[in-house]
Tab-separated table of C-alpha atoms in Angstrom:
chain	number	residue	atom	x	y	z
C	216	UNK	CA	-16.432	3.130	14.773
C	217	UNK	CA	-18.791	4.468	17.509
C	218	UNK	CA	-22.238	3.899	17.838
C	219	UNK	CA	-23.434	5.804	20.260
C	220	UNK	CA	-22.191	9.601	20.081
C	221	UNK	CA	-23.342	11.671	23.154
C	222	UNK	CA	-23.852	15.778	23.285
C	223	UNK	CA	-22.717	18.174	24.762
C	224	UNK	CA	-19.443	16.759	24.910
C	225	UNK	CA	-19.154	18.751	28.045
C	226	UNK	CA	-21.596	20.370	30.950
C	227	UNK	CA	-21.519	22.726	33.554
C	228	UNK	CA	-24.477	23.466	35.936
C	229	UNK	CA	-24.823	24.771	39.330
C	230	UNK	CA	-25.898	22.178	41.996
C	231	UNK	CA	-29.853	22.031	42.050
C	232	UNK	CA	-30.399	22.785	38.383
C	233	UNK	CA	-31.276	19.523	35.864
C	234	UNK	CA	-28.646	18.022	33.811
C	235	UNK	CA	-29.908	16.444	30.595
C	236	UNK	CA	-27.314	14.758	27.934
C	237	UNK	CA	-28.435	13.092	24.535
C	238	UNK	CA	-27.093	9.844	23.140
C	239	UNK	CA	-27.430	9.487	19.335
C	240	UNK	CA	-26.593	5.391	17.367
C	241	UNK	CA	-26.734	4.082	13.847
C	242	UNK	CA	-27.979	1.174	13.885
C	243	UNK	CA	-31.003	-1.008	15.112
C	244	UNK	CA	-30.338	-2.267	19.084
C	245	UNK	CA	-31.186	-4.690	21.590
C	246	UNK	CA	-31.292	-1.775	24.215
C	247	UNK	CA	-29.314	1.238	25.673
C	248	UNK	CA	-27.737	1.639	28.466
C	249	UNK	CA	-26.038	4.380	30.423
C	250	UNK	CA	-23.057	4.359	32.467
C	251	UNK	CA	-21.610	6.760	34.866
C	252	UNK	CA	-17.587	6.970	35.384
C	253	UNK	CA	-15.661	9.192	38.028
C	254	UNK	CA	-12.281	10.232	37.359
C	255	UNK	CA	-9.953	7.493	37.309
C	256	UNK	CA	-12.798	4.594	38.296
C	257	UNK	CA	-14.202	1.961	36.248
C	258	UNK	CA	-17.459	2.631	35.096
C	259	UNK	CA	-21.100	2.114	36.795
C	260	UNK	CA	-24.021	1.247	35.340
C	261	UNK	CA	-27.222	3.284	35.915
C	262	UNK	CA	-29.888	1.961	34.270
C	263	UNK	CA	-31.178	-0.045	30.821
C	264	UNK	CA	-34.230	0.649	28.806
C	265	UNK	CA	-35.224	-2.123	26.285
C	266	UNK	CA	-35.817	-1.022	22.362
C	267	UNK	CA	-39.625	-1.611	23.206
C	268	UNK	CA	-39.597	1.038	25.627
C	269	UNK	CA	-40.186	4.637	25.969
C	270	UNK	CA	-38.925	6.043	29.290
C	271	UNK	CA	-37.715	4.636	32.033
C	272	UNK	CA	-36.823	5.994	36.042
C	273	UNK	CA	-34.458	5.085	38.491
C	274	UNK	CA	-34.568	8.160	41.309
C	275	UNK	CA	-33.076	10.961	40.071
C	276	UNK	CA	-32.568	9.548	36.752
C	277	UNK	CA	-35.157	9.237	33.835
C	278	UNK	CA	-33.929	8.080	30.040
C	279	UNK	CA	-36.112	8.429	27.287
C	280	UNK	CA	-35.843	6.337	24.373
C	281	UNK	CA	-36.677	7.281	20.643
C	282	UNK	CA	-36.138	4.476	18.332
C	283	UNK	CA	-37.124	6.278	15.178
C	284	UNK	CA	-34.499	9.165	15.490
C	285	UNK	CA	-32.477	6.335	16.694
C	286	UNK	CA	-31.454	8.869	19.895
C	287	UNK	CA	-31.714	8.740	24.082
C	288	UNK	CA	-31.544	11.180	26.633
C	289	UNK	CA	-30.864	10.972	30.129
C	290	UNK	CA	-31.993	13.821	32.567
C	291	UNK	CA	-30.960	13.761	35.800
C	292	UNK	CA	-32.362	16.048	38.064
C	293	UNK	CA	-31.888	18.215	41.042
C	294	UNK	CA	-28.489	17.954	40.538
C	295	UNK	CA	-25.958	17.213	43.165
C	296	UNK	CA	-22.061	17.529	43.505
C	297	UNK	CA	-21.641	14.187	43.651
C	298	UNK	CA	-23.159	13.860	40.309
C	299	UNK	CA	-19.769	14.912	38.600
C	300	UNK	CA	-18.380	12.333	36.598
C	301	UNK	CA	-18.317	11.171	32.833
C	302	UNK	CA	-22.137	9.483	31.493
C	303	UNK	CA	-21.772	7.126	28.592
C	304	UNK	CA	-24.147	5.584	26.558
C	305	UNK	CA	-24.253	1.707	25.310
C	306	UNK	CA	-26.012	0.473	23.018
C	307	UNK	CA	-26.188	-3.391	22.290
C	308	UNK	CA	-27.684	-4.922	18.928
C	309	UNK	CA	-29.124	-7.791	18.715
C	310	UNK	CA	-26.475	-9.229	15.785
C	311	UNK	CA	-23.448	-9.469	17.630
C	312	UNK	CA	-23.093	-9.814	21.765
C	313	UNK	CA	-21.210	-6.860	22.653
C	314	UNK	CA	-22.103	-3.595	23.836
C	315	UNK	CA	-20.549	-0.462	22.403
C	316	UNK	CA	-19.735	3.045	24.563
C	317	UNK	CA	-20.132	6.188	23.179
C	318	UNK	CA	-17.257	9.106	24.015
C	319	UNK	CA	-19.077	10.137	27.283
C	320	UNK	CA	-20.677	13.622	28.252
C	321	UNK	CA	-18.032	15.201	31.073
C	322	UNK	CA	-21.205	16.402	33.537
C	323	UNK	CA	-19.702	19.427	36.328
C	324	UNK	CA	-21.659	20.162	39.094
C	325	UNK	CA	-21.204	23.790	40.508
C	326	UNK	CA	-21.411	24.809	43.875
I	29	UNK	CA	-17.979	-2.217	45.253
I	30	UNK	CA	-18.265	-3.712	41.813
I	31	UNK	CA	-17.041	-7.087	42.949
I	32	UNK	CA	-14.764	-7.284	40.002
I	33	UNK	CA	-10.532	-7.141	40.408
I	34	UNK	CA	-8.129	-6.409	38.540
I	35	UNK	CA	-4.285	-6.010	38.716
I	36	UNK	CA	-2.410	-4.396	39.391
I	37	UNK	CA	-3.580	-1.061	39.394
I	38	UNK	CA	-0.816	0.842	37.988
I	39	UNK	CA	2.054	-0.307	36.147
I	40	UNK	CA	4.892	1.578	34.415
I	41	UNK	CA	7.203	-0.296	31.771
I	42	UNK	CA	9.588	0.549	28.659
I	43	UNK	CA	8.668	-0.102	24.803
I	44	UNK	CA	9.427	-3.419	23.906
I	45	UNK	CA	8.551	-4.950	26.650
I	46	UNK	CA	5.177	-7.685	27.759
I	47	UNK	CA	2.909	-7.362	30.249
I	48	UNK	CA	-0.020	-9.254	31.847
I	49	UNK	CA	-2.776	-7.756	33.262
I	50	UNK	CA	-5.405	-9.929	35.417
I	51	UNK	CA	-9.126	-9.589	36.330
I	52	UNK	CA	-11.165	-11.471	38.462
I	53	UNK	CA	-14.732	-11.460	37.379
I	54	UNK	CA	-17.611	-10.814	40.028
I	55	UNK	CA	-19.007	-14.153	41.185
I	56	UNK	CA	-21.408	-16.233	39.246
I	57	UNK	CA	-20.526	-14.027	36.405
I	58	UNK	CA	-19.881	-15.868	32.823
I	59	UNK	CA	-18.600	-13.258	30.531
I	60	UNK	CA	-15.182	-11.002	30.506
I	61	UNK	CA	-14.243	-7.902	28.386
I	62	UNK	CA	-11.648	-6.164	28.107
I	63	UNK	CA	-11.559	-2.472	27.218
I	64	UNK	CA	-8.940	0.519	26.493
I	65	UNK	CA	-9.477	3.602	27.157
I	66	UNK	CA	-7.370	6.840	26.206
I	67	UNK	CA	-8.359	10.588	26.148
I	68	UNK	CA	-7.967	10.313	22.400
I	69	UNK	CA	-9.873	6.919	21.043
I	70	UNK	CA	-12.544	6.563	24.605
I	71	UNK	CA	-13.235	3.300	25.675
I	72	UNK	CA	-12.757	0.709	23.066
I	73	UNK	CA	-13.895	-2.703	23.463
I	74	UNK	CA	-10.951	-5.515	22.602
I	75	UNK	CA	-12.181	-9.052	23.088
I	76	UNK	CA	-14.616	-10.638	25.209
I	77	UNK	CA	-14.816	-14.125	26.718
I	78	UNK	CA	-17.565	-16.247	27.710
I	79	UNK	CA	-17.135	-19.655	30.116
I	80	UNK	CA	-13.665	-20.067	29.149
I	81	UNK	CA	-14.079	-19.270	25.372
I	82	UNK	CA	-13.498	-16.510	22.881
I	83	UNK	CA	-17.258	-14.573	22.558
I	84	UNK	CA	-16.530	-11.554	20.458
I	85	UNK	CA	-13.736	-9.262	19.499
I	86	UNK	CA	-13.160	-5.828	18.969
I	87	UNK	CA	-10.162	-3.347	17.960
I	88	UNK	CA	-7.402	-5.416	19.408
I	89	UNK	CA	-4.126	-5.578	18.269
I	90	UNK	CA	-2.146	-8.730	17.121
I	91	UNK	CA	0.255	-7.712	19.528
I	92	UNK	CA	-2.618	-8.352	22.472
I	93	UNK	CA	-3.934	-11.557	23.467
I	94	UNK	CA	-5.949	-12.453	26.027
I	95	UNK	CA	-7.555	-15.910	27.707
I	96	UNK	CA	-10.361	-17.293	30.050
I	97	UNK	CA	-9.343	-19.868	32.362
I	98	UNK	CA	-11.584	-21.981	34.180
I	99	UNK	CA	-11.713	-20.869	37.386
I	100	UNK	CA	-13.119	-17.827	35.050
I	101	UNK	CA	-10.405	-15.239	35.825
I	102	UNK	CA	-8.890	-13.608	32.718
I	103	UNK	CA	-5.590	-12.154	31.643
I	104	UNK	CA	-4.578	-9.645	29.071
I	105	UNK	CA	-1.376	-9.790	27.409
I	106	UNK	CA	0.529	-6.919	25.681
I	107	UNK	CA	3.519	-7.322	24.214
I	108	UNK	CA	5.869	-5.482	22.116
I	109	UNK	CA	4.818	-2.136	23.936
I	110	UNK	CA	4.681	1.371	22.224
I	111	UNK	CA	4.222	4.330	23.657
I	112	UNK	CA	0.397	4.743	21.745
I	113	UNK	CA	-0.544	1.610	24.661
I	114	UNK	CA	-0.517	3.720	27.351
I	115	UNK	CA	-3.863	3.791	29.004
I	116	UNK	CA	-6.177	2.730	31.032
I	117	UNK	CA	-7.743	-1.001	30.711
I	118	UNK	CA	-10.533	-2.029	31.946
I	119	UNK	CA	-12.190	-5.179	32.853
I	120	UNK	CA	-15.639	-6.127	33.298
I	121	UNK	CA	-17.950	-9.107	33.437
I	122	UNK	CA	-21.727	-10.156	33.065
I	123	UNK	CA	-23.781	-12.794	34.108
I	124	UNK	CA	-24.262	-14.384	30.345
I	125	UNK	CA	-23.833	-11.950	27.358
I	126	UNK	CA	-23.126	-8.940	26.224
I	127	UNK	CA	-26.724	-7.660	26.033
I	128	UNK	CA	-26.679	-7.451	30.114
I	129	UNK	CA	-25.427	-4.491	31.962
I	130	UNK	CA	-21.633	-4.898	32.715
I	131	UNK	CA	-19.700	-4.451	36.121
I	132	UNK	CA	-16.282	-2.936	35.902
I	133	UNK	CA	-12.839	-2.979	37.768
I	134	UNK	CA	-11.092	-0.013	38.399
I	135	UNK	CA	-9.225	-0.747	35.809
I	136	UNK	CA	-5.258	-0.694	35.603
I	137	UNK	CA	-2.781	2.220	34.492
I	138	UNK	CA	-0.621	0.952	32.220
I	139	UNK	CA	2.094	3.827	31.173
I	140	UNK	CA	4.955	3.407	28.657
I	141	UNK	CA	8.081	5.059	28.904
């Protein structure tokens, strides 16, 4: 089964706006990570934030982390069209060494 | 660049029928997994391997298999192919375990006809 589950399932902003997309898990974790994938590429990761942290920024890109509601966001902002792709969500635990992906937010830029 | 390799990148085939997919790791990294991904079940982790050995496993079928060898590339075999396999696998690999951010192929297109 999943653990992460990510919302909207789907997005559509014009370029310049902020895109934000939530990642909700089950279970305890090691730390979350989020992935970006354009059509018909392997994935890429963007950035990791530890279960003892809070928020985290890489550029354009800031994750939050909420362990009690056991849910993550990642905002990206001022939006570009290269930014269209698929974001996933990973989270790892610390019982077993794999990571698991969530179904992925489909993020479209508009022009 | 994600420095990892897999082949080939597409591959068409009939039910029935085996086939080996093969990823080369980025260097100095330990670990391998293997996903599938499909519109319908999004990527699903299969099996992992670490320094030649079996680390974790996932959804895979009995009729999958895969290996480490040492020089640390990796194969996946399918056999006995149904139409349900066709997808897209992916390989990636990590410097030690599967807490650590992963590097992906561009995966291989495996359709079933």
């Amino acid at each position: 089964s999943q653990q992460g589950e990510e919302d909207p399932q789907a997005l559509s902003i014009q370029e310049g706006e902020n895109a934000t997309m939530n990642c909700s898990y089950k279970t305890s974790i090691n730390n979350l990570q989020w992935y970006r994938q354009n059509s018909g590429r392997g994935l890429v990761h963007l950035i990791l934030i530890r279960s003892n942290e809070r928020e985290k920024h890489s550029g354009r890109l800031r994750v939050t982390l909420d362990t009690s509601k056991k849910s993550s966001s990642l905002l990206i902002t001022a939006s570009r069209a290269a930014d269209t792709a698929s974001y996933f969500c990973a989270t790892a635990q610390n019982r077993d060494d794999k990571i698991i992906f969530g179904k992925g937010t489909r993020l479209h830029i508009l022009p | 660049d994600s420095g990892v390799t897999q082949t080939p990148k597409h591959l068409i085939t009939a039910t029935g029928q085996r086939v080996t997919l093969r990823c080369s790791p980025r260097s100095g990294d330990l670990s391998v997994y293997w996903y599938q991904q499909s519109l319908d079940q999004g990527l699903q982790f299969l099996i992992q391997y670490y320094n030649g050995e079996e680390r974790a496993k996932g959804n895979i079928l009995e009729r999958f298999s895969a290996q480490q060898f040492p020089d640390l590339h990796s194969e996946l075999n399918l056999s006995s192919l149904e139409l349900g396999d066709s997808a897209l696998y992916f390989c990636a690999s990590s410097r030690t375990g599967g807490l650590q951010p992963q590097h992906f192929g561009d995966g291989t297109r495996l359709s079933i006809l």
